[in-house]
Amino acid sequence: MAVSFYGQDVVSPLMLGTAQYPSPEILRDAVLAAQPGVVTVSLRRESAGERAGQAFWSLIQELKVPVLPNTAGCHTVKEAVTTAHMAREVFGTDWVKLEVIGELDTLQPDVFGLVEAARILTEDGFKVFPYTTEDLVVAEKLLAVGCEVLMPWGAPIGSGKGLNNVFGLRAMRAHFPGVPLVVDAGIGVPSHAAQALELGYDAVLINTAVAKAGDPVNMARAFRLAVEAGELARIADPMEERDMAVPSTPVAGKAMLA
Amino acid sequence: MNGKPRILVKGAGVAGMTAAVALAERGGDVTLYESGGRVGAGASWMAGGMLAPWCEAESAPEEVTAQSIDSVDWWADHVPDVTREGSLVLAPARDVGEIARFGRRTSHFQTVGTVEITQLEPDLAGRFHKGLFFPDEGHVDPRKALKALLARLEQLGGRAEFGEICPDEATFDWVVECTGLAAREKLDNLRGVRGEMLLLRCPDVTLHRPVRMLHPRIPVYIVPRADHVFMVGATMIESENAGGMTVRSMMELLNAAWTLHPGFAEAEILEMGTGLRPSYPDNMPRVVQDGKRIYINGMYRHGFLLSPARAREAADLIFGPQA
């Protein structure tokens, strides 16, 4: 059942973002409750200079969960590449979740800039986790420049709308059977996460849904249970849907009381 | 105890000023010392000054509300110009769902619509159609309030010393240290949380109370001061960079002001400020005793709200619980 990214096994298909919690202490308790395989951390330029964010990063590193730094909020290739380099230095990892935002209202990835930044970073030795759409052609290009993981969105970041295009996500899963796929963005409630795992996705990334819940710690636990349920359901081979009813009790042999 | 205990309060931010006044009122012989040259040389100078026990429950633990309900009265008893007109919570049309979420997590408010919003803030007539009104909240101008506390301390017989030379601690019975991030070598786990704010002058807009503009990522509040001056704040960034405001933060703050009222487009920018909020991992302040030394620190974003309760706690450590 282990999920593996770039040859490294992680303990859970749940990836948890660390932004927007009411306090670092609640963040820590949420991580303990979620038991995520990976935590993501965003790096802002004003906190990277002279390691001004070190106090917060130390709290994250004390969680002893593999850290995936991200380039959240970057709108250009250059910004994303610079941020990735700063993150590698701060966190001592060559993993990077690559975000190149193309549109302000939907925070949709700029897929052209994304492929370009992924190419540059892969050549620089980074292991890139690209935040992308469910577009298969873009996905092919990301793999071609060296990405070994894809992170399609479920819905716009922070919208909580769940899996907006189940057909597209299903097609992506079928198209790339050997590539680790992570639903990133848009997950609002645990059932969305379970659904992604049931569809065969290897992992889900969640931040707002936990951080902005009234009780982040219990919501974190709910997501842990949901990914466990989704993963078990997939392994257990779910039944096929059909249009007509099938009686669960056979008709043949029933007493006929005419 | 014979005679008044001699107490040195270090730091003239909101934690130090409230402590100095509370200790003098309980009978201490108080000397206030501030290395920064004036009251409010640190983060307190940049504060919003909202006395909002119920609004803060949206993201703060329940204790914040419980411990701060009395603070509106404390400020009204100690400084002039405490405004008790409540606070208003609004959201742009596309983010109106945030109002429901805010309401679920708070209490002591009335849901208001177009008519009530117009009655409360005539300048916002027709611009917002749903909001929350917290009638029991108030606000102060932090800079005036800190100066008023200094005057109060002197009335009570206390002294204040500003400058580079700290009075000899050995000549005091107690030292109460309220120095914010400067105490981080002595206090474990204290960190700075960067906040940026603007002061605008806008004769075209009149507001009577703080307005919080909800947004899923960038919640902003606008607090009216005297003479059509408005404080717009504040960012919350996990960083100890105290350098100048970034363009992104400035745009976020200005966008919120402009969304509230287009008249802000013509406002004059009086000041851009950055401060580092001293914070513990749970974002709650602490009173820590070490022999005859007491630390009050970690006010985070709740300095004006929670410092009266923490000052009382420190006074109880020195004088015993109050009857």
XYZ file of C-alpha atoms in Angstrom:
581
model
C 0.000 0.000 0.000
C 3.034 2.242 0.241
C 3.075 5.363 -1.887
C 6.404 6.179 -3.463
C 7.675 9.451 -4.981
C 10.984 9.500 -6.825
C 11.902 6.205 -5.213
C 11.109 7.343 -1.670
C 8.309 5.560 0.165
C 6.013 7.689 2.302
C 3.832 6.364 5.107
C 0.474 7.734 3.990
C -1.265 8.931 0.828
C -2.226 12.093 2.708
C -0.136 15.178 2.000
C -0.859 18.112 4.298
C -0.181 21.799 3.727
C 1.046 23.910 6.650
C -0.384 27.361 5.828
C -3.267 29.276 7.408
C -3.619 27.411 10.719
C -4.776 29.435 13.735
C -1.420 28.771 15.430
C 1.713 26.659 15.007
C 0.548 24.562 17.950
C -2.733 23.693 16.227
C -0.761 22.930 13.067
C 1.390 20.501 15.040
C -1.646 18.827 16.596
C -3.281 18.561 13.168
C -0.173 16.882 11.757
C -0.169 14.418 14.659
C -3.839 13.639 13.975
C -3.468 13.388 10.179
C -0.253 11.338 10.196
C 0.528 12.584 6.696
C 3.187 11.063 4.469
C 4.391 14.508 3.443
C 3.913 18.106 4.622
C 4.165 20.997 2.193
C 5.588 24.400 3.106
C 5.380 27.581 1.126
C 8.294 29.935 0.968
C 7.795 33.645 0.586
C 10.629 35.802 -0.488
C 10.417 38.174 2.460
C 10.835 35.230 4.815
C 13.685 33.613 2.871
C 16.077 36.570 3.027
C 18.400 36.111 6.003
C 16.269 33.090 6.941
C 13.680 35.352 8.553
C 11.150 32.506 8.564
C 13.481 30.154 10.441
C 11.448 30.166 13.667
C 8.418 28.790 11.799
C 10.424 26.390 9.623
C 12.069 24.909 12.695
C 8.620 24.091 14.056
C 7.831 22.304 10.787
C 11.092 20.404 10.699
C 10.486 19.234 14.282
C 7.387 17.384 13.013
C 9.697 14.735 11.506
C 7.556 14.377 8.378
C 9.177 14.618 4.922
C 8.916 18.235 3.743
C 7.841 19.191 0.228
C 8.535 22.908 -0.265
C 6.309 24.666 -2.772
C 6.473 27.727 -4.957
C 2.978 28.951 -4.035
C 2.080 32.366 -5.346
C 4.676 32.437 -8.133
C 3.383 33.807 -11.420
C 6.462 33.547 -13.644
C 9.014 30.890 -14.512
C 11.807 33.007 -13.096
C 10.052 33.548 -9.764
C 9.272 29.849 -9.433
C 12.819 28.790 -10.249
C 14.312 31.296 -7.801
C 11.908 30.236 -5.061
C 12.713 26.555 -5.681
C 16.417 27.261 -5.242
C 15.797 29.160 -2.005
C 13.639 26.291 -0.762
C 16.305 23.700 -1.546
C 18.766 25.689 0.521
C 16.410 26.241 3.459
C 14.951 22.742 3.709
C 17.837 20.674 2.356
C 15.652 18.709 -0.064
C 15.606 18.505 -3.842
C 11.854 17.897 -3.838
C 9.779 20.857 -4.951
C 6.075 21.268 -5.589
C 6.044 23.542 -8.596
C 3.262 26.106 -8.897
C 3.237 28.652 -11.683
C -0.052 30.507 -11.402
C -1.614 31.746 -14.629
C -4.899 33.317 -13.621
C -5.784 35.245 -10.487
C -9.443 34.345 -10.044
C -9.091 30.602 -10.479
C -5.406 30.303 -9.543
C -5.235 27.989 -12.551
C -1.717 26.857 -13.425
C 0.019 28.529 -16.351
C 0.787 25.215 -18.013
C 3.208 26.717 -20.536
C 5.307 28.318 -17.804
C 4.923 25.159 -15.730
C 6.494 22.909 -18.370
C 9.314 25.391 -18.912
C 10.038 25.769 -15.178
C 9.847 21.983 -14.715
C 12.433 21.527 -17.476
C 14.824 24.056 -15.918
C 14.458 22.647 -12.417
C 14.811 19.026 -13.497
C 18.029 19.926 -15.297
C 19.172 21.576 -12.057
C 18.679 18.289 -10.245
C 15.296 18.973 -8.645
C 12.614 16.315 -8.234
C 9.603 18.241 -9.409
C 5.980 17.730 -8.278
C 4.083 19.898 -10.801
C 0.695 21.396 -9.889
C -1.149 20.993 -13.193
C -4.594 20.490 -14.717
C -6.033 17.166 -15.893
C -4.928 17.982 -19.472
C -3.269 14.858 -20.876
C -1.087 16.703 -23.394
C 0.375 18.941 -20.705
C 0.910 15.861 -18.559
C 2.845 14.161 -21.375
C 5.067 17.215 -21.718
C 5.739 17.341 -17.969
C 6.787 13.699 -18.021
C 8.930 14.342 -21.092
C 10.945 17.031 -19.276
C 11.620 14.673 -16.390
C 8.743 14.892 -13.890
C 7.977 11.539 -12.278
C 4.871 12.692 -10.377
C 1.828 14.653 -11.560
C -0.480 16.713 -9.367
C -3.681 17.601 -11.201
C -6.188 19.912 -9.526
C -9.530 18.683 -8.268
C -10.973 22.215 -8.330
C -9.509 25.722 -7.899
C -7.234 26.202 -4.882
C -9.185 26.882 -1.720
C -12.589 26.411 -3.383
C -13.477 23.183 -1.607
C -15.503 22.055 -4.613
C -14.083 18.548 -4.712
C -13.355 16.613 -7.898
C -14.844 18.863 -10.567
C -13.961 16.719 -13.554
C -14.153 13.096 -12.513
C -14.146 11.984 -16.139
C -10.907 13.862 -16.815
C -9.236 12.560 -13.657
C -10.312 9.004 -14.498
C -8.901 9.384 -18.006
C -5.625 10.663 -16.582
C -5.383 7.700 -14.233
C -6.027 5.288 -17.078
C -3.586 7.084 -19.363
C -0.647 7.056 -16.942
C -0.996 3.789 -15.040
C 2.590 3.766 -13.752
C 2.952 7.418 -12.765
C 2.246 8.528 -9.182
C -0.750 10.868 -9.387
C -1.840 13.241 -6.628
C -5.054 15.254 -6.540
C -3.944 18.688 -5.414
C -6.258 21.607 -4.681
C -10.005 21.896 -4.337
C -10.635 19.142 -1.827
C -13.146 20.418 0.731
C -14.312 17.446 2.800
C -12.987 13.969 3.570
C -15.363 12.258 1.119
C -13.625 14.111 -1.728
C -10.311 12.633 -0.603
C -11.800 9.150 -0.351
C -13.207 9.549 -3.847
C -9.792 10.454 -5.264
C -8.244 7.363 -3.709
C -11.131 5.202 -4.970
C -10.447 6.510 -8.475
C -6.970 5.078 -8.152
C -5.078 8.240 -7.292
C -1.968 7.587 -5.252
C -2.356 10.512 -2.893
C -4.208 13.759 -2.128
C -2.868 17.112 -0.988
C -4.990 19.134 1.424
C -4.429 22.430 3.181
C -7.369 24.843 3.452
C -9.911 22.098 4.197
C -8.055 21.278 7.409
C -6.512 24.639 8.328
C -9.745 26.624 7.955
C -12.054 24.075 9.567
C -13.574 25.142 12.881
C -11.647 22.293 14.510
C -8.568 21.629 12.375
C -7.356 18.744 14.536
C -10.530 16.680 14.239
C -10.764 17.508 10.535
C -7.193 16.268 10.106
C -8.173 13.011 11.737
C -11.244 12.756 9.503
C -9.018 13.079 6.433
C -6.678 10.391 7.727
C -9.623 8.009 8.069
C -10.959 9.023 4.640
C -7.753 8.268 2.769
C -7.527 4.972 4.597
C -11.105 4.172 3.537
C -10.489 5.214 -0.055
C -7.304 3.201 -0.317
C -8.880 0.077 1.201
C -11.883 0.424 -1.105
C -9.666 0.582 -4.167
C -7.696 -2.495 -3.130
C -10.948 -4.310 -2.359
C -12.044 -3.846 -6.013
C -15.351 -1.957 -5.953
C -18.416 -3.318 -7.731
C -19.341 -2.024 -11.176
C -22.121 0.518 -11.540
C -25.122 -0.486 -13.646
C -28.322 1.116 -14.843
C -30.794 -1.497 -13.655
C -31.472 -2.905 -10.221
C -30.033 -6.263 -9.305
C -31.861 -7.870 -6.396
C -29.416 -8.802 -3.719
C -31.539 -11.840 -2.893
C -32.016 -14.327 -5.753
C -35.573 -14.622 -7.027
C -35.196 -18.304 -7.965
C -36.289 -20.645 -5.203
C -38.348 -18.025 -3.381
C -41.728 -19.109 -2.097
C -44.434 -17.954 -4.512
C -47.454 -16.664 -2.609
C -49.819 -16.002 -5.460
C 5.639 43.944 53.367
C 6.917 47.265 54.641
C 6.568 50.191 52.299
C 5.776 49.997 48.627
C 7.578 47.305 46.610
C 9.959 48.872 44.138
C 9.133 47.529 40.681
C 11.009 48.051 37.423
C 8.868 47.536 34.325
C 10.964 47.135 31.193
C 9.319 47.912 27.889
C 6.765 50.613 27.068
C 4.643 48.707 24.607
C 1.097 47.774 25.432
C 2.149 44.891 27.706
C 4.546 47.082 29.688
C 2.288 50.135 29.901
C -0.745 48.179 31.122
C 1.445 46.341 33.634
C 3.063 49.551 34.890
C -0.314 51.224 35.465
C -1.902 48.135 37.019
C 1.065 47.677 39.391
C 1.063 51.338 40.394
C -2.670 51.124 41.080
C -2.095 48.141 43.343
C 0.425 50.119 45.365
C 3.738 49.502 43.614
C 6.503 52.072 43.399
C 6.879 51.721 39.642
C 9.704 52.786 37.374
C 9.122 52.246 33.673
C 12.135 51.857 31.416
C 12.114 51.854 27.609
C 15.251 51.684 25.491
C 13.409 52.754 22.338
C 13.133 56.387 23.406
C 9.318 56.669 23.606
C 6.182 54.721 24.409
C 5.205 52.174 21.776
C 8.560 51.856 20.070
C 7.752 48.289 18.986
C 4.835 46.375 17.518
C 2.181 48.151 19.650
C 2.643 51.345 17.655
C 1.357 49.518 14.568
C -1.631 47.903 16.294
C -5.224 48.259 15.150
C -6.496 48.891 18.670
C -9.671 46.887 18.116
C -11.295 45.794 21.346
C -13.092 42.884 19.765
C -13.432 39.906 22.114
C -16.151 38.257 20.041
C -14.830 38.828 16.521
C -11.481 37.371 17.493
C -13.185 34.071 18.347
C -13.281 33.413 14.616
C -9.690 32.200 14.667
C -8.490 32.459 18.271
C -9.044 29.955 21.096
C -12.049 30.465 23.382
C -9.831 31.776 26.183
C -9.136 34.904 24.157
C -12.798 35.893 24.296
C -13.197 34.890 27.946
C -10.107 36.803 29.045
C -10.809 39.926 27.062
C -14.468 40.713 27.696
C -13.455 42.933 30.645
C -10.750 44.677 28.661
C -13.160 47.035 26.881
C -14.138 48.350 30.326
C -10.513 48.447 31.467
C -9.535 50.673 28.583
C -12.609 52.873 29.019
C -11.658 53.327 32.698
C -8.033 54.193 31.942
C -7.793 56.232 28.766
C -10.004 58.842 27.118
C -11.492 58.324 23.662
C -12.443 54.661 23.856
C -15.060 54.347 21.156
C -17.823 51.868 21.889
C -19.701 51.727 18.631
C -19.231 48.022 17.993
C -17.637 46.481 14.930
C -18.960 45.573 11.525
C -18.019 42.516 9.479
C -18.581 42.653 5.720
C -17.511 40.763 2.617
C -17.402 41.611 -1.080
C -20.260 39.984 -3.029
C -18.142 37.107 -4.306
C -16.914 36.207 -0.830
C -20.237 36.579 0.969
C -20.063 32.903 2.012
C -17.333 33.944 4.403
C -19.930 35.830 6.473
C -21.768 32.593 7.270
C -18.527 30.923 8.302
C -17.547 33.907 10.479
C -20.992 33.846 12.099
C -20.800 30.130 12.900
C -17.604 30.654 14.838
C -18.522 33.802 16.760
C -21.328 35.075 19.000
C -22.834 38.318 20.341
C -23.622 39.698 16.893
C -26.655 40.748 14.901
C -27.024 39.791 11.263
C -27.501 43.004 9.307
C -28.771 43.707 5.799
C -28.825 46.664 3.432
C -30.994 48.860 5.683
C -29.086 48.287 8.900
C -25.695 48.673 7.230
C -26.842 52.025 5.848
C -28.037 53.116 9.297
C -24.749 52.126 10.909
C -22.449 53.471 8.220
C -24.256 55.846 5.837
C -21.203 56.078 3.593
C -21.513 52.377 2.818
C -25.162 52.716 1.676
C -25.984 50.310 -1.123
C -22.519 48.831 -1.255
C -23.046 45.828 1.017
C -26.154 43.764 1.611
C -25.161 41.334 4.291
C -22.943 41.592 7.328
C -22.523 40.996 11.035
C -22.660 43.705 13.680
C -20.988 43.157 17.063
C -22.550 45.944 19.180
C -20.550 45.411 22.394
C -17.098 45.848 20.890
C -14.991 48.996 20.814
C -11.726 50.459 19.632
C -8.976 52.821 20.722
C -6.238 54.731 18.982
C -3.234 52.747 20.254
C -0.814 55.651 20.066
C -3.030 58.003 22.058
C -3.887 55.222 24.476
C -0.232 54.421 25.233
C 0.524 58.088 25.838
C -2.530 58.342 28.102
C -1.301 55.365 30.128
C 2.065 57.078 30.566
C 0.286 60.172 31.924
C -1.753 57.951 34.213
C 1.384 56.237 35.506
C 2.928 59.596 36.338
C -0.282 60.692 38.097
C -0.005 57.584 40.243
C 3.529 58.579 41.240
C 5.368 56.328 38.807
C 8.435 57.387 36.848
C 9.441 56.720 33.267
C 12.970 56.610 31.933
C 13.775 56.496 28.257
C 17.123 55.980 26.611
C 20.104 53.717 26.525
C 20.838 53.404 30.237
C 18.624 50.987 32.123
C 18.226 51.640 35.852
C 20.175 49.196 38.036
C 17.938 46.149 38.439
C 19.546 45.332 41.780
C 17.884 48.374 43.357
C 14.390 46.977 42.709
C 12.363 44.317 44.488
C 10.778 43.079 41.253
C 11.553 43.311 37.544
C 8.673 42.935 35.119
C 10.031 42.399 31.635
C 7.722 43.201 28.719
C 10.251 43.615 25.951
C 8.650 41.551 23.188
C 11.055 39.853 20.805
C 14.048 41.412 22.577
C 13.502 38.753 25.268
C 13.782 35.816 22.900
C 17.159 34.714 24.250
C 15.514 34.297 27.651
C 12.159 32.859 26.610
C 11.984 29.611 24.648
C 9.825 29.294 21.549
C 9.154 33.007 21.156
C 8.980 33.959 17.483
C 8.053 37.040 15.462
C 5.044 37.173 13.143
C 5.389 39.946 10.625
C 2.531 42.400 10.192
C 2.217 45.337 7.835
C -0.192 48.265 8.085
C -1.075 51.537 6.411
C -2.328 54.852 7.702
C -4.486 56.726 5.203
C -6.139 60.134 5.344
C -9.376 60.190 3.440
C -11.695 63.188 3.908
C -14.225 61.615 1.515
C -15.048 58.670 3.769
C -16.520 58.586 7.252
C -16.696 55.395 9.323
C -17.817 55.127 12.936
C -16.391 51.755 13.851
C -13.854 49.183 12.668
C -14.906 47.282 9.572
C -13.527 43.834 8.848
C -13.489 42.847 5.209
C -13.567 39.085 4.959
C -11.644 37.294 2.284
C -10.603 33.649 2.255
C -6.907 34.468 2.028
C -6.489 38.124 2.871
C -8.774 39.327 5.664
C -8.262 43.046 6.228
C -9.666 45.493 8.762
C -10.069 49.227 8.545
C -10.173 51.189 11.792
C -11.240 54.836 11.842
C -9.105 57.296 13.795
C -9.716 60.982 14.396
C -9.601 63.521 11.542
C -10.493 61.084 8.751
C -7.408 58.990 9.322
C -7.806 55.249 8.843
C -5.604 52.382 9.874
C -5.639 49.529 7.373
C -4.158 46.250 8.506
C -2.737 43.846 8.820
C -0.822 41.101 7.112
C 0.172 37.957 9.018
C 3.382 36.425 7.736
C 5.534 33.804 9.439
C 8.667 35.862 9.076
C 10.954 37.917 11.279
C 11.907 40.269 8.507
C 11.104 43.734 9.873
C 11.945 45.436 6.590
C 9.665 47.670 4.564
C 6.270 46.684 3.250
C 6.142 44.622 0.059
C 4.184 45.693 -2.996
C 2.003 42.602 -2.693
C 1.016 43.421 0.879
C 0.366 47.035 -0.010
C -1.894 45.983 -2.887
C -3.809 43.599 -0.665
C -4.423 46.280 1.952
C -5.286 48.994 -0.559
C -7.586 46.691 -2.519
C -9.567 45.982 0.620
C -9.891 49.696 1.389
C -10.921 50.477 -2.151
C -13.438 47.625 -2.186
C -14.964 48.987 1.012
C -15.351 52.434 -0.471
C -14.074 53.845 -3.779
C -13.430 57.144 -2.001
C -10.242 55.564 -0.651
C -8.807 55.897 -4.160
C -8.175 59.550 -3.350
C -6.755 58.929 0.108
C -3.349 60.210 1.091
C -0.949 57.517 2.292
C 0.390 58.869 5.582
C 2.433 55.938 6.762
C 3.472 52.401 5.943
C 4.422 50.353 8.962
C 5.911 46.946 9.663
C 6.011 45.266 13.060
C 6.923 41.870 14.466
C 4.332 40.423 16.812
C 5.999 38.466 19.627
C 4.256 35.080 19.619
C 4.390 31.684 21.311
C 3.515 28.500 19.375
C -0.121 28.622 20.562
C -0.302 32.359 19.769
C -1.390 33.029 23.364
C 0.425 35.413 25.724
C 2.158 34.119 28.825
C 3.115 35.457 32.230
C 6.241 33.632 33.364
C 7.768 34.028 36.830
C 11.440 33.403 37.507
C 12.134 34.362 41.133
C 11.621 38.105 41.436
C 11.459 38.521 37.686
C 8.197 38.293 35.737
C 7.967 38.130 31.974
C 4.828 39.222 30.130
C 5.225 38.334 26.508
C 3.752 36.686 23.402
C 0.877 39.119 22.863
C 0.703 38.083 19.163
C -2.143 40.099 17.589
C -4.013 40.533 20.864
C -1.968 43.132 22.726
C -4.721 45.658 23.420
C -7.263 42.915 23.953
C -5.365 40.690 26.382
C -2.804 42.903 28.104
C -5.169 44.147 30.872
C -5.808 40.538 31.965
C -2.099 39.696 31.832
C -1.226 42.830 33.812
C -3.685 41.723 36.496
C -2.084 38.284 36.535
C 1.370 39.800 37.037
C 0.048 42.078 39.784
C -1.444 39.052 41.549
C 1.969 37.383 41.543
C 3.466 40.393 43.333
C 0.609 41.491 45.592
C -1.358 38.236 45.962
C -4.784 37.556 44.462
C -7.140 40.525 44.613
C -10.218 40.120 46.753
